[in-house]
Amino acid sequence: LPNYDLSSCPGAISSLMDKAADALGARGVNVPLLYGGSGSGCSARANIADFERYRIVPSYIHENVEPILSTRILGKQVGTPLMIAPMSGLALSVNPKIMQLFAEAAREAGAILLLGCPLPLDVVRECAKIHDKVAWIVKPEKNGKTVERVREAERAGCFAVGVDVDCSRGVDIAGHVICQEWNSLGENEIGRLAHETALPFIVKGVLAVEDAVSAIDAGASAIYVSNHGGRVMDYNPSPFSVLSEICSVANGNVEILVDGGFKSGWDVFKGLALGARGVAVGRAALASVATHAEAQFGARAVFNIINGELSRVMGQLGIQRVSGIERKFVRQVV
Ligand SMILES: Cc1cc2nc3c(=O)[nH]c(=O)nc-3n(C[C@H](O)[C@H](O)[C@H](O)COP(=O)(O)O)c2cc1C
């Protein structure tokens, strides 16, 4: 592929993320604003640290299998359970076309691309034109315009829409509080939004069982377990650590998506084993900026690397399909 040299990448996403931070810092980008967390940074750190508390229990004696990553999420056949999380603001700070480039890479991987808010409607339209698996996570707006955004997502060609409920007082990070213009949403308002659209409706930002119950009662199609990457509140539990209890409440009636600190195929495997249908990467997708051809080819590298790792662990454990990644393969050790 022209301008695409995966051999120039060291492989692991974490080291690519370090390279990307250096490259962005050299361009004058405020890297802590992208990579950092609220307050002491506990939530963001826990997102990563908690993966160590769960270990993969291998069973090596089995027939050889060729793993298949394709699965179904929100009614769509997808090429991988790996998704890109909604991230707004990157067009301004990283690359003006980054969402369109993500859309192209997601199309090639058959993966879902989630878009964030605020984001110009034109960008949403362009991404949905590029790729048929684009979902828009809109914000609860103070002026009641959220319903309008849901309609815009439909008209733009998104296959799903949702709202993030965890950012009503803005992002509080690296000494800045930004994006404070949003509202809290009650169960009735979420219900109205969910029933306003025929598209699958996602409620993003759930960490507590009570919120999972409210989202289900409101008619959500999917609960997206997330602490916004630790960017909105200090001392949250990691989404990964609450995943099992949220999945128990959902009891298979709604799909569970998750993000927060996922950076490798092993992390994704554990998220799937604890019951998630899809796992999104946020900052890990910024590793794409570390490759010399930047976001499109780089995002392709992100999919290739993490999917490759997931496929290898499935192969080692004799799991052919994503649906075969069960709870028994993961053990909590501390
Ligand atoms: C730069 C940046 C912008 C973000 N913008 C949004 C957004 O617009 N809407 C949203 O729901 N979440 C947003 N998030 C949170 C991500 O969707 C996701 O929950 C989080 O980044 C996952 O953690 P990870 O970065 O450790 O993978 C943003 C995150 C980052 C890093």
mmCIF file of N, CA, C and O in Angstrom, residues 197-238:
data_model
loop_
_atom_site.group_PDB
_atom_site.id
_atom_site.type_symbol
_atom_site.label_atom_id
_atom_site.label_comp_id
_atom_site.label_asym_id
_atom_site.label_seq_id
_atom_site.Cartn_x
_atom_site.Cartn_y
_atom_site.Cartn_z
ATOM 1 N N THR A 197 -36.882 8.036 17.554
ATOM 2 C CA THR A 197 -36.151 7.528 16.387
ATOM 3 C C THR A 197 -36.361 6.029 16.203
ATOM 4 O O THR A 197 -36.532 5.299 17.187
ATOM 5 N N ALA A 198 -36.322 5.625 14.950
ATOM 6 C CA ALA A 198 -36.409 4.184 14.662
ATOM 7 C C ALA A 198 -35.016 3.555 14.690
ATOM 8 O O ALA A 198 -34.874 2.332 14.629
ATOM 9 N N LEU A 199 -33.975 4.405 14.791
ATOM 10 C CA LEU A 199 -32.611 3.864 14.812
ATOM 11 C C LEU A 199 -32.304 3.266 16.182
ATOM 12 O O LEU A 199 -32.871 3.699 17.195
ATOM 13 N N PRO A 200 -31.378 2.310 16.242
ATOM 14 C CA PRO A 200 -30.924 1.837 17.551
ATOM 15 C C PRO A 200 -30.425 3.017 18.371
ATOM 16 O O PRO A 200 -29.723 3.887 17.853
ATOM 17 N N PHE A 201 -30.785 3.041 19.657
ATOM 18 C CA PHE A 201 -30.455 4.187 20.509
ATOM 19 C C PHE A 201 -29.495 3.758 21.621
ATOM 20 O O PHE A 201 -29.761 2.821 22.371
ATOM 21 N N ILE A 202 -28.377 4.483 21.706
ATOM 22 C CA ILE A 202 -27.290 4.124 22.636
ATOM 23 C C ILE A 202 -27.238 5.142 23.780
ATOM 24 O O ILE A 202 -27.252 6.354 23.522
ATOM 25 N N VAL A 203 -27.162 4.668 25.013
ATOM 26 C CA VAL A 203 -26.949 5.582 26.150
ATOM 27 C C VAL A 203 -25.506 5.396 26.621
ATOM 28 O O VAL A 203 -25.130 4.341 27.136
ATOM 29 N N LYS A 204 -24.699 6.431 26.410
ATOM 30 C CA LYS A 204 -23.256 6.344 26.715
ATOM 31 C C LYS A 204 -22.936 7.057 28.031
ATOM 32 O O LYS A 204 -23.454 8.132 28.306
ATOM 33 N N GLY A 205 -22.058 6.414 28.811
ATOM 34 C CA GLY A 205 -21.610 7.043 30.050
ATOM 35 C C GLY A 205 -22.195 6.375 31.279
ATOM 36 O O GLY A 205 -22.298 6.990 32.331
ATOM 37 N N VAL A 206 -22.585 5.115 31.155
ATOM 38 C CA VAL A 206 -23.181 4.386 32.281
ATOM 39 C C VAL A 206 -22.074 3.679 33.062
ATOM 40 O O VAL A 206 -21.229 2.996 32.491
ATOM 41 N N LEU A 207 -22.091 3.878 34.398
ATOM 42 C CA LEU A 207 -21.162 3.164 35.290
ATOM 43 C C LEU A 207 -21.926 2.477 36.420
ATOM 44 O O LEU A 207 -21.453 1.506 36.993
ATOM 45 N N ALA A 208 -23.115 3.031 36.766
ATOM 46 C CA ALA A 208 -23.872 2.519 37.911
ATOM 47 C C ALA A 208 -25.011 1.627 37.431
ATOM 48 O O ALA A 208 -25.629 1.891 36.389
ATOM 49 N N VAL A 209 -25.290 0.609 38.217
ATOM 50 C CA VAL A 209 -26.397 -0.300 37.914
ATOM 51 C C VAL A 209 -27.714 0.481 37.797
ATOM 52 O O VAL A 209 -28.526 0.220 36.898
ATOM 53 N N GLU A 210 -27.913 1.491 38.679
ATOM 54 C CA GLU A 210 -29.152 2.289 38.643
ATOM 55 C C GLU A 210 -29.328 2.954 37.280
ATOM 56 O O GLU A 210 -30.434 3.004 36.739
ATOM 57 N N ASP A 211 -28.234 3.490 36.733
ATOM 58 C CA ASP A 211 -28.326 4.144 35.421
ATOM 59 C C ASP A 211 -28.592 3.124 34.321
ATOM 60 O O ASP A 211 -29.300 3.413 33.348
ATOM 61 N N ALA A 212 -28.017 1.932 34.480
ATOM 62 C CA ALA A 212 -28.267 0.888 33.479
ATOM 63 C C ALA A 212 -29.756 0.545 33.471
ATOM 64 O O ALA A 212 -30.385 0.434 32.401
ATOM 65 N N VAL A 213 -30.344 0.436 34.662
ATOM 66 C CA VAL A 213 -31.780 0.119 34.759
ATOM 67 C C VAL A 213 -32.593 1.253 34.131
ATOM 68 O O VAL A 213 -33.529 1.003 33.356
ATOM 69 N N SER A 214 -32.232 2.507 34.430
ATOM 70 C CA SER A 214 -32.964 3.652 33.853
ATOM 71 C C SER A 214 -32.874 3.638 32.326
ATOM 72 O O SER A 214 -33.866 3.886 31.635
ATOM 73 N N ALA A 215 -31.674 3.360 31.808
ATOM 74 C CA ALA A 215 -31.492 3.367 30.344
ATOM 75 C C ALA A 215 -32.335 2.255 29.703
ATOM 76 O O ALA A 215 -32.966 2.459 28.661
ATOM 77 N N ILE A 216 -32.366 1.111 30.359
ATOM 78 C CA ILE A 216 -33.166 -0.002 29.823
ATOM 79 C C ILE A 216 -34.648 0.366 29.872
ATOM 80 O O ILE A 216 -35.378 0.216 28.889
ATOM 81 N N ASP A 217 -35.100 0.899 31.027
ATOM 82 C CA ASP A 217 -36.513 1.280 31.167
ATOM 83 C C ASP A 217 -36.891 2.368 30.159
ATOM 84 O O ASP A 217 -38.029 2.447 29.717
ATOM 85 N N ALA A 218 -35.910 3.220 29.829
ATOM 86 C CA ALA A 218 -36.179 4.305 28.877
ATOM 87 C C ALA A 218 -36.254 3.799 27.428
ATOM 88 O O ALA A 218 -36.633 4.544 26.541
ATOM 89 N N GLY A 219 -35.852 2.565 27.203
ATOM 90 C CA GLY A 219 -35.972 2.000 25.856
ATOM 91 C C GLY A 219 -34.687 2.008 25.052
ATOM 92 O O GLY A 219 -34.719 1.914 23.816
ATOM 93 N N ALA A 220 -33.533 2.132 25.728
ATOM 94 C CA ALA A 220 -32.255 2.111 24.999
ATOM 95 C C ALA A 220 -32.042 0.751 24.334
ATOM 96 O O ALA A 220 -32.470 -0.278 24.868
ATOM 97 N N SER A 221 -31.378 0.760 23.178
ATOM 98 C CA SER A 221 -31.008 -0.503 22.524
ATOM 99 C C SER A 221 -29.660 -0.982 23.022
ATOM 100 O O SER A 221 -29.353 -2.166 22.963
ATOM 101 N N ALA A 222 -28.836 -0.023 23.489
ATOM 102 C CA ALA A 222 -27.506 -0.398 23.972
ATOM 103 C C ALA A 222 -27.097 0.508 25.114
ATOM 104 O O ALA A 222 -27.393 1.701 25.121
ATOM 105 N N ILE A 223 -26.413 -0.102 26.074
ATOM 106 C CA ILE A 223 -25.814 0.651 27.174
ATOM 107 C C ILE A 223 -24.319 0.686 26.889
ATOM 108 O O ILE A 223 -23.694 -0.350 26.671
ATOM 109 N N TYR A 224 -23.787 1.885 26.886
ATOM 110 C CA TYR A 224 -22.365 2.063 26.579
ATOM 111 C C TYR A 224 -21.680 2.397 27.901
ATOM 112 O O TYR A 224 -21.799 3.497 28.423
ATOM 113 N N VAL A 225 -20.996 1.396 28.475
ATOM 114 C CA VAL A 225 -20.334 1.554 29.760
ATOM 115 C C VAL A 225 -19.042 2.347 29.532
ATOM 116 O O VAL A 225 -18.184 1.933 28.742
ATOM 117 N N SER A 226 -18.955 3.491 30.212
ATOM 118 C CA SER A 226 -17.834 4.398 29.930
ATOM 119 C C SER A 226 -17.715 5.418 31.044
ATOM 120 O O SER A 226 -18.723 5.802 31.644
ATOM 121 N N ASN A 227 -16.495 5.855 31.337
ATOM 122 C CA ASN A 227 -16.316 7.032 32.213
ATOM 123 C C ASN A 227 -15.673 8.172 31.430
ATOM 124 O O ASN A 227 -14.951 8.986 31.984
ATOM 125 N N HIS A 228 -15.949 8.200 30.124
ATOM 126 C CA HIS A 228 -15.474 9.278 29.253
ATOM 127 C C HIS A 228 -13.937 9.322 29.239
ATOM 128 O O HIS A 228 -13.329 10.385 29.116
ATOM 129 N N GLY A 229 -13.342 8.151 29.419
ATOM 130 C CA GLY A 229 -11.879 8.094 29.445
ATOM 131 C C GLY A 229 -11.297 8.771 30.678
ATOM 132 O O GLY A 229 -10.123 9.161 30.676
ATOM 133 N N GLY A 230 -12.096 8.920 31.742
ATOM 134 C CA GLY A 230 -11.611 9.587 32.960
ATOM 135 C C GLY A 230 -11.475 11.081 32.783
ATOM 136 O O GLY A 230 -10.766 11.736 33.539
ATOM 137 N N ARG A 231 -12.189 11.634 31.808
ATOM 138 C CA ARG A 231 -12.036 13.060 31.482
ATOM 139 C C ARG A 231 -13.075 13.956 32.139
ATOM 140 O O ARG A 231 -12.986 15.169 32.063
ATOM 141 N N VAL A 232 -14.110 13.355 32.757
ATOM 142 C CA VAL A 232 -15.159 14.207 33.322
ATOM 143 C C VAL A 232 -15.203 14.183 34.849
ATOM 144 O O VAL A 232 -15.755 15.085 35.460
ATOM 145 N N MET A 233 -14.629 13.155 35.470
ATOM 146 C CA MET A 233 -14.702 13.068 36.927
ATOM 147 C C MET A 233 -13.531 12.257 37.483
ATOM 148 O O MET A 233 -13.152 11.239 36.905
ATOM 149 N N ASP A 234 -13.025 12.745 38.610
ATOM 150 C CA ASP A 234 -11.957 12.018 39.289
ATOM 151 C C ASP A 234 -12.574 10.853 40.080
ATOM 152 O O ASP A 234 -13.753 10.896 40.438
ATOM 153 N N TYR A 235 -11.793 9.844 40.374
ATOM 154 C CA TYR A 235 -12.173 8.726 41.259
ATOM 155 C C TYR A 235 -13.384 7.928 40.802
ATOM 156 O O TYR A 235 -14.168 7.465 41.627
ATOM 157 N N ASN A 236 -13.565 7.786 39.500
ATOM 158 C CA ASN A 236 -14.581 6.849 38.984
ATOM 159 C C ASN A 236 -14.020 5.437 39.015
ATOM 160 O O ASN A 236 -12.808 5.256 38.911
ATOM 161 N N PRO A 237 -14.897 4.415 39.071
ATOM 162 C CA PRO A 237 -14.399 3.073 38.781
ATOM 163 C C PRO A 237 -14.118 2.966 37.283
ATOM 164 O O PRO A 237 -14.693 3.719 36.487
ATOM 165 N N SER A 238 -13.256 2.059 36.928
ATOM 166 C CA SER A 238 -13.042 1.859 35.493
ATOM 167 C C SER A 238 -14.274 1.159 34.919
ATOM 168 O O SER A 238 -14.911 0.356 35.609
#
